[in-house]
Amino acid sequence: MAKLHFYYSAMNAGKTTTLLQSNHNYQERGMNTLLFIPSIDTRHALGVISSRIGLTAEALPFKPSFNFFEYAKEYISQNRLNCVLVDEAQFLTKAQVIELTRIVDELKIPVLAYGLRSDFQAEPFEGSLYLLTWAESISEIKTICHCGRKATMNLRMDENGKMIKEGAQIEIGGNDLYIALCRKHFMSGETSSPEEALNKAVNQAA
Ligand SMILES: [Zn+2]
């Protein structure tokens, strides 16, 4: 039975690596997949999903106006399709999330969507909000804060390591601008533990 799966996490938890591994598992069994990535993700060459550990795969860039259901319906009239995978799924619109549910329910093709749950102001992304509501399978890809607790929030920093509290939600630059923290350290803005800060100070003094 096909399902809509949503894998969510904080920054740098390995979502893209997990997506590319799942895609590889399908292809290894001789199955055909379609990969999608938002066209606003300018980190990579257009149409390529690449993970920080070096895996890459071709993907179709999508805009907010793109219709996933119509595309998949047309595609399966010519090709076999066993799975649809969406990276950076937080950038889906509500309408696109519902299109994904129709790929599952009407075309009987599983959809795996991977995305950040919330932005740097701790607000839910539109795509994630509706995936959390409409997907029948929801899994967390876990990562940890510097203190060892589970990281659930994303802090945004400028190049000088200063916390950014305001700005556009859609600005996904390099990974270095974001740091995954537990809620407590997100609220306090502490980006490293006192021990780490002390070590740094000692090393700089030496
Ligand atoms: Zn923490």
PDB file of C-alpha atoms and ligand atoms in Angstrom:
ATOM      1  CA  MET A   1       0.000   0.000   0.000  1.00  0.00           C
ATOM      2  CA  ALA A   2       1.490   3.309  -1.059  1.00  0.00           C
ATOM      3  CA  LYS A   3       1.880   5.969   1.609  1.00  0.00           C
ATOM      4  CA  LEU A   4       2.923   9.594   1.937  1.00  0.00           C
ATOM      5  CA  HIS A   5       5.957   9.622   4.213  1.00  0.00           C
ATOM      6  CA  PHE A   6       7.326  12.778   5.816  1.00  0.00           C
ATOM      7  CA  TYR A   7      10.811  12.708   7.303  1.00  0.00           C
ATOM      8  CA  TYR A   8      11.474  15.891   9.249  1.00  0.00           C
ATOM      9  CA  SER A   9      14.423  17.189  11.224  1.00  0.00           C
ATOM     10  CA  ALA A  10      16.486  20.189  12.242  1.00  0.00           C
ATOM     11  CA  MET A  11      19.382  21.420  10.071  1.00  0.00           C
ATOM     12  CA  ASN A  12      22.297  19.158   9.233  1.00  0.00           C
ATOM     13  CA  ALA A  13      20.673  15.944  10.452  1.00  0.00           C
ATOM     14  CA  GLY A  14      21.373  14.096   7.212  1.00  0.00           C
ATOM     15  CA  LYS A  15      17.986  14.387   5.476  1.00  0.00           C
ATOM     16  CA  THR A  16      19.464  14.565   2.000  1.00  0.00           C
ATOM     17  CA  THR A  17      21.795  11.652   2.667  1.00  0.00           C
ATOM     18  CA  THR A  18      18.803   9.601   3.842  1.00  0.00           C
ATOM     19  CA  LEU A  19      16.845  10.586   0.725  1.00  0.00           C
ATOM     20  CA  LEU A  20      19.691   9.596  -1.582  1.00  0.00           C
ATOM     21  CA  GLN A  21      20.127   6.274   0.250  1.00  0.00           C
ATOM     22  CA  SER A  22      16.402   5.489  -0.150  1.00  0.00           C
ATOM     23  CA  ASN A  23      16.601   6.420  -3.824  1.00  0.00           C
ATOM     24  CA  HIS A  24      19.598   4.125  -4.234  1.00  0.00           C
ATOM     25  CA  ASN A  25      17.678   1.257  -2.589  1.00  0.00           C
ATOM     26  CA  TYR A  26      14.859   1.621  -5.140  1.00  0.00           C
ATOM     27  CA  GLN A  27      17.230   1.816  -8.086  1.00  0.00           C
ATOM     28  CA  GLU A  28      19.245  -1.161  -6.874  1.00  0.00           C
ATOM     29  CA  ARG A  29      16.052  -3.229  -7.161  1.00  0.00           C
ATOM     30  CA  GLY A  30      15.548  -2.070 -10.742  1.00  0.00           C
ATOM     31  CA  MET A  31      12.823   0.406  -9.815  1.00  0.00           C
ATOM     32  CA  ASN A  32      12.343   3.843 -11.296  1.00  0.00           C
ATOM     33  CA  THR A  33      12.130   7.005  -9.196  1.00  0.00           C
ATOM     34  CA  LEU A  34      11.552  10.719  -9.686  1.00  0.00           C
ATOM     35  CA  LEU A  35      13.452  13.203  -7.514  1.00  0.00           C
ATOM     36  CA  PHE A  36      12.419  16.800  -6.916  1.00  0.00           C
ATOM     37  CA  ILE A  37      14.160  19.800  -5.390  1.00  0.00           C
ATOM     38  CA  PRO A  38      12.862  23.378  -5.034  1.00  0.00           C
ATOM     39  CA  SER A  39      14.332  25.719  -7.631  1.00  0.00           C
ATOM     40  CA  ILE A  40      14.995  28.247  -4.841  1.00  0.00           C
ATOM     41  CA  ASP A  41      17.725  25.992  -3.460  1.00  0.00           C
ATOM     42  CA  THR A  42      20.676  27.707  -5.050  1.00  0.00           C
ATOM     43  CA  ARG A  43      23.345  25.807  -3.154  1.00  0.00           C
ATOM     44  CA  HIS A  44      23.614  23.224  -5.906  1.00  0.00           C
ATOM     45  CA  ALA A  45      23.584  23.204  -9.653  1.00  0.00           C
ATOM     46  CA  LEU A  46      20.009  23.303 -10.892  1.00  0.00           C
ATOM     47  CA  GLY A  47      18.548  19.827 -10.980  1.00  0.00           C
ATOM     48  CA  VAL A  48      21.014  18.063  -8.706  1.00  0.00           C
ATOM     49  CA  ILE A  49      20.504  16.863  -5.148  1.00  0.00           C
ATOM     50  CA  SER A  50      23.791  16.527  -3.318  1.00  0.00           C
ATOM     51  CA  SER A  51      24.487  15.622   0.279  1.00  0.00           C
ATOM     52  CA  ARG A  52      27.284  16.884   2.456  1.00  0.00           C
ATOM     53  CA  ILE A  53      28.963  13.475   2.395  1.00  0.00           C
ATOM     54  CA  GLY A  54      29.306  13.567  -1.377  1.00  0.00           C
ATOM     55  CA  LEU A  55      26.365  11.580  -2.751  1.00  0.00           C
ATOM     56  CA  THR A  56      24.530  13.149  -5.681  1.00  0.00           C
ATOM     57  CA  ALA A  57      21.533  12.415  -7.900  1.00  0.00           C
ATOM     58  CA  GLU A  58      19.707  14.239 -10.671  1.00  0.00           C
ATOM     59  CA  ALA A  59      16.488  15.942  -9.649  1.00  0.00           C
ATOM     60  CA  LEU A  60      13.759  18.026 -11.219  1.00  0.00           C
ATOM     61  CA  PRO A  61      13.585  21.591  -9.869  1.00  0.00           C
ATOM     62  CA  PHE A  62      10.084  22.728  -8.841  1.00  0.00           C
ATOM     63  CA  LYS A  63       8.520  26.136  -8.327  1.00  0.00           C
ATOM     64  CA  PRO A  64       5.427  26.957  -6.211  1.00  0.00           C
ATOM     65  CA  SER A  65       3.329  26.821  -9.410  1.00  0.00           C
ATOM     66  CA  PHE A  66       4.481  23.281 -10.316  1.00  0.00           C
ATOM     67  CA  ASN A  67       1.756  20.605 -10.267  1.00  0.00           C
ATOM     68  CA  PHE A  68       3.167  17.321  -8.936  1.00  0.00           C
ATOM     69  CA  PHE A  69       0.027  15.286  -9.585  1.00  0.00           C
ATOM     70  CA  GLU A  70      -0.352  16.317 -13.242  1.00  0.00           C
ATOM     71  CA  TYR A  71       3.358  15.767 -13.838  1.00  0.00           C
ATOM     72  CA  ALA A  72       3.319  12.273 -12.310  1.00  0.00           C
ATOM     73  CA  LYS A  73       0.107  11.326 -14.121  1.00  0.00           C
ATOM     74  CA  GLU A  74       1.607  12.349 -17.462  1.00  0.00           C
ATOM     75  CA  TYR A  75       4.915  10.669 -16.611  1.00  0.00           C
ATOM     76  CA  ILE A  76       3.347   7.271 -15.852  1.00  0.00           C
ATOM     77  CA  SER A  77       1.539   7.259 -19.185  1.00  0.00           C
ATOM     78  CA  GLN A  78       5.022   6.861 -20.747  1.00  0.00           C
ATOM     79  CA  ASN A  79       7.215   5.428 -17.968  1.00  0.00           C
ATOM     80  CA  ARG A  80       7.260   3.124 -15.023  1.00  0.00           C
ATOM     81  CA  LEU A  81       7.340   4.976 -11.708  1.00  0.00           C
ATOM     82  CA  ASN A  82       7.878   3.288  -8.342  1.00  0.00           C
ATOM     83  CA  CYS A  83       8.567   6.188  -5.979  1.00  0.00           C
ATOM     84  CA  VAL A  84       8.582   9.989  -5.810  1.00  0.00           C
ATOM     85  CA  LEU A  85      11.158  11.664  -3.539  1.00  0.00           C
ATOM     86  CA  VAL A  86      11.103  15.360  -2.579  1.00  0.00           C
ATOM     87  CA  ASP A  87      14.039  17.126  -0.922  1.00  0.00           C
ATOM     88  CA  GLU A  88      13.672  20.415   1.019  1.00  0.00           C
ATOM     89  CA  ALA A  89       9.956  19.604   1.238  1.00  0.00           C
ATOM     90  CA  GLN A  90       9.410  22.490   3.655  1.00  0.00           C
ATOM     91  CA  PHE A  91       9.177  24.684   0.541  1.00  0.00           C
ATOM     92  CA  LEU A  92       6.142  22.873  -0.857  1.00  0.00           C
ATOM     93  CA  THR A  93       2.906  24.847  -0.897  1.00  0.00           C
ATOM     94  CA  LYS A  94      -0.220  23.475   0.761  1.00  0.00           C
ATOM     95  CA  ALA A  95      -1.656  22.729  -2.699  1.00  0.00           C
ATOM     96  CA  GLN A  96       1.474  20.760  -3.624  1.00  0.00           C
ATOM     97  CA  VAL A  97       1.245  18.653  -0.455  1.00  0.00           C
ATOM     98  CA  ILE A  98      -2.305  17.745  -1.445  1.00  0.00           C
ATOM     99  CA  GLU A  99      -1.075  16.898  -4.969  1.00  0.00           C
ATOM    100  CA  LEU A 100       1.391  14.482  -3.362  1.00  0.00           C
ATOM    101  CA  THR A 101      -1.455  12.782  -1.475  1.00  0.00           C
ATOM    102  CA  ARG A 102      -3.217  12.284  -4.834  1.00  0.00           C
ATOM    103  CA  ILE A 103      -0.091  10.634  -6.283  1.00  0.00           C
ATOM    104  CA  VAL A 104      -0.321   8.178  -3.367  1.00  0.00           C
ATOM    105  CA  ASP A 105      -4.109   7.664  -3.344  1.00  0.00           C
ATOM    106  CA  GLU A 106      -4.997   7.836  -7.032  1.00  0.00           C
ATOM    107  CA  LEU A 107      -1.796   6.713  -8.764  1.00  0.00           C
ATOM    108  CA  LYS A 108      -0.797   4.327  -5.920  1.00  0.00           C
ATOM    109  CA  ILE A 109       2.821   5.503  -5.931  1.00  0.00           C
ATOM    110  CA  PRO A 110       4.646   6.075  -2.608  1.00  0.00           C
ATOM    111  CA  VAL A 111       5.973   9.572  -1.921  1.00  0.00           C
ATOM    112  CA  LEU A 112       8.892  10.273   0.416  1.00  0.00           C
ATOM    113  CA  ALA A 113       9.243  13.926   1.453  1.00  0.00           C
ATOM    114  CA  TYR A 114      12.177  15.248   3.504  1.00  0.00           C
ATOM    115  CA  GLY A 115      12.232  18.647   5.146  1.00  0.00           C
ATOM    116  CA  LEU A 116      12.903  21.013   8.010  1.00  0.00           C
ATOM    117  CA  ARG A 117      10.056  21.287  10.487  1.00  0.00           C
ATOM    118  CA  SER A 118      10.574  24.930  11.459  1.00  0.00           C
ATOM    119  CA  ASP A 119      12.474  28.008  10.371  1.00  0.00           C
ATOM    120  CA  PHE A 120      15.039  30.103  12.286  1.00  0.00           C
ATOM    121  CA  GLN A 121      12.218  32.000  14.012  1.00  0.00           C
ATOM    122  CA  ALA A 122      10.696  28.694  15.194  1.00  0.00           C
ATOM    123  CA  GLU A 123       7.753  29.109  12.832  1.00  0.00           C
ATOM    124  CA  PRO A 124       6.536  26.105  10.845  1.00  0.00           C
ATOM    125  CA  PHE A 125       7.240  26.039   7.121  1.00  0.00           C
ATOM    126  CA  GLU A 126       4.090  25.797   5.002  1.00  0.00           C
ATOM    127  CA  GLY A 127       5.138  22.511   3.383  1.00  0.00           C
ATOM    128  CA  SER A 128       6.053  20.904   6.704  1.00  0.00           C
ATOM    129  CA  LEU A 129       2.900  22.096   8.434  1.00  0.00           C
ATOM    130  CA  TYR A 130       0.720  20.377   5.843  1.00  0.00           C
ATOM    131  CA  LEU A 131       2.958  17.309   5.529  1.00  0.00           C
ATOM    132  CA  LEU A 132       2.710  16.839   9.310  1.00  0.00           C
ATOM    133  CA  THR A 133      -1.059  17.059   8.905  1.00  0.00           C
ATOM    134  CA  TRP A 134      -1.620  15.030   5.720  1.00  0.00           C
ATOM    135  CA  ALA A 135       1.127  12.365   5.691  1.00  0.00           C
ATOM    136  CA  GLU A 136       0.196   8.998   7.207  1.00  0.00           C
ATOM    137  CA  SER A 137       3.807   8.186   8.028  1.00  0.00           C
ATOM    138  CA  ILE A 138       5.850  10.745   9.967  1.00  0.00           C
ATOM    139  CA  SER A 139       9.411  10.094  11.126  1.00  0.00           C
ATOM    140  CA  GLU A 140      12.001  12.282  12.769  1.00  0.00           C
ATOM    141  CA  ILE A 141      15.611  12.181  11.601  1.00  0.00           C
ATOM    142  CA  LYS A 142      17.399  12.978  14.831  1.00  0.00           C
ATOM    143  CA  THR A 143      20.420  15.121  15.480  1.00  0.00           C
ATOM    144  CA  ILE A 144      21.849  16.566  18.686  1.00  0.00           C
ATOM    145  CA  CYS A 145      22.608  19.957  20.196  1.00  0.00           C
ATOM    146  CA  HIS A 146      26.118  20.741  21.499  1.00  0.00           C
ATOM    147  CA  CYS A 147      24.793  19.901  24.983  1.00  0.00           C
ATOM    148  CA  GLY A 148      23.815  16.384  23.952  1.00  0.00           C
ATOM    149  CA  ARG A 149      20.063  16.941  24.000  1.00  0.00           C
ATOM    150  CA  LYS A 150      18.006  16.379  20.863  1.00  0.00           C
ATOM    151  CA  ALA A 151      18.206  19.365  18.509  1.00  0.00           C
ATOM    152  CA  THR A 152      14.778  20.479  17.347  1.00  0.00           C
ATOM    153  CA  MET A 153      15.354  24.138  16.469  1.00  0.00           C
ATOM    154  CA  ASN A 154      17.387  25.991  13.852  1.00  0.00           C
ATOM    155  CA  LEU A 155      19.366  29.061  14.809  1.00  0.00           C
ATOM    156  CA  ARG A 156      20.527  31.336  12.039  1.00  0.00           C
ATOM    157  CA  MET A 157      23.817  33.167  12.307  1.00  0.00           C
ATOM    158  CA  ASP A 158      25.601  35.749  10.226  1.00  0.00           C
ATOM    159  CA  GLU A 159      29.199  35.165   9.103  1.00  0.00           C
ATOM    160  CA  ASN A 160      30.472  36.569  12.429  1.00  0.00           C
ATOM    161  CA  GLY A 161      28.528  34.020  14.435  1.00  0.00           C
ATOM    162  CA  LYS A 162      25.911  36.554  15.516  1.00  0.00           C
ATOM    163  CA  MET A 163      22.356  35.266  15.958  1.00  0.00           C
ATOM    164  CA  ILE A 164      19.862  36.528  13.358  1.00  0.00           C
ATOM    165  CA  LYS A 165      16.319  36.942  14.645  1.00  0.00           C
ATOM    166  CA  GLU A 166      14.594  38.598  11.693  1.00  0.00           C
ATOM    167  CA  GLY A 167      14.521  38.261   7.940  1.00  0.00           C
ATOM    168  CA  ALA A 168      13.035  36.247   5.113  1.00  0.00           C
ATOM    169  CA  GLN A 169      12.076  32.642   5.813  1.00  0.00           C
ATOM    170  CA  ILE A 170      13.268  31.524   2.407  1.00  0.00           C
ATOM    171  CA  GLU A 171      16.984  32.073   2.473  1.00  0.00           C
ATOM    172  CA  ILE A 172      18.767  28.779   2.443  1.00  0.00           C
ATOM    173  CA  GLY A 173      22.381  29.603   1.914  1.00  0.00           C
ATOM    174  CA  GLY A 174      25.249  27.415   3.073  1.00  0.00           C
ATOM    175  CA  ASN A 175      24.906  25.084   6.037  1.00  0.00           C
ATOM    176  CA  ASP A 176      27.381  27.226   7.973  1.00  0.00           C
ATOM    177  CA  LEU A 177      24.735  29.887   8.557  1.00  0.00           C
ATOM    178  CA  TYR A 178      22.483  27.551  10.528  1.00  0.00           C
ATOM    179  CA  ILE A 179      22.989  25.574  13.662  1.00  0.00           C
ATOM    180  CA  ALA A 180      20.706  22.899  15.088  1.00  0.00           C
ATOM    181  CA  LEU A 181      20.036  23.409  18.798  1.00  0.00           C
ATOM    182  CA  CYS A 182      17.810  22.051  21.543  1.00  0.00           C
ATOM    183  CA  ARG A 183      14.936  24.335  22.512  1.00  0.00           C
ATOM    184  CA  LYS A 184      16.689  25.611  25.660  1.00  0.00           C
ATOM    185  CA  HIS A 185      19.811  26.696  23.791  1.00  0.00           C
ATOM    186  CA  PHE A 186      17.769  28.091  20.915  1.00  0.00           C
ATOM    187  CA  MET A 187      15.952  30.292  23.431  1.00  0.00           C
ATOM    188  CA  SER A 188      19.164  31.389  25.176  1.00  0.00           C
ATOM    189  CA  GLY A 189      21.124  31.718  21.936  1.00  0.00           C
ATOM    190  CA  GLU A 190      24.042  29.706  23.345  1.00  0.00           C
ATOM    191  CA  THR A 191      25.649  28.112  20.351  1.00  0.00           C
ATOM    192  CA  SER A 192      28.262  26.172  22.285  1.00  0.00           C
ATOM    193  CA  SER A 193      28.490  24.717  25.763  1.00  0.00           C
ATOM    194  CA  PRO A 194      30.428  26.558  28.541  1.00  0.00           C
ATOM    195  CA  GLU A 195      33.083  23.784  28.361  1.00  0.00           C
ATOM    196  CA  GLU A 196      33.504  24.302  24.633  1.00  0.00           C
ATOM    197  CA  ALA A 197      33.687  28.085  25.057  1.00  0.00           C
ATOM    198  CA  LEU A 198      36.290  27.633  27.810  1.00  0.00           C
ATOM    199  CA  ASN A 199      38.358  25.279  25.624  1.00  0.00           C
ATOM    200  CA  LYS A 200      38.260  27.794  22.813  1.00  0.00           C
ATOM    201  CA  ALA A 201      39.392  30.596  25.135  1.00  0.00           C
ATOM    202  CA  VAL A 202      42.227  28.429  26.512  1.00  0.00           C
ATOM    203  CA  ASN A 203      43.361  27.468  23.016  1.00  0.00           C
ATOM    204  CA  GLN A 204      43.307  31.082  21.855  1.00  0.00           C
ATOM    205  CA  ALA A 205      45.298  32.196  24.897  1.00  0.00           C
ATOM    206  CA  ALA A 206      47.918  29.455  24.390  1.00  0.00           C
TER     207      ALA A 206
HETATM  208 ZN    ZN B   1      21.331  22.294  23.996  1.00  0.00          ZN
END
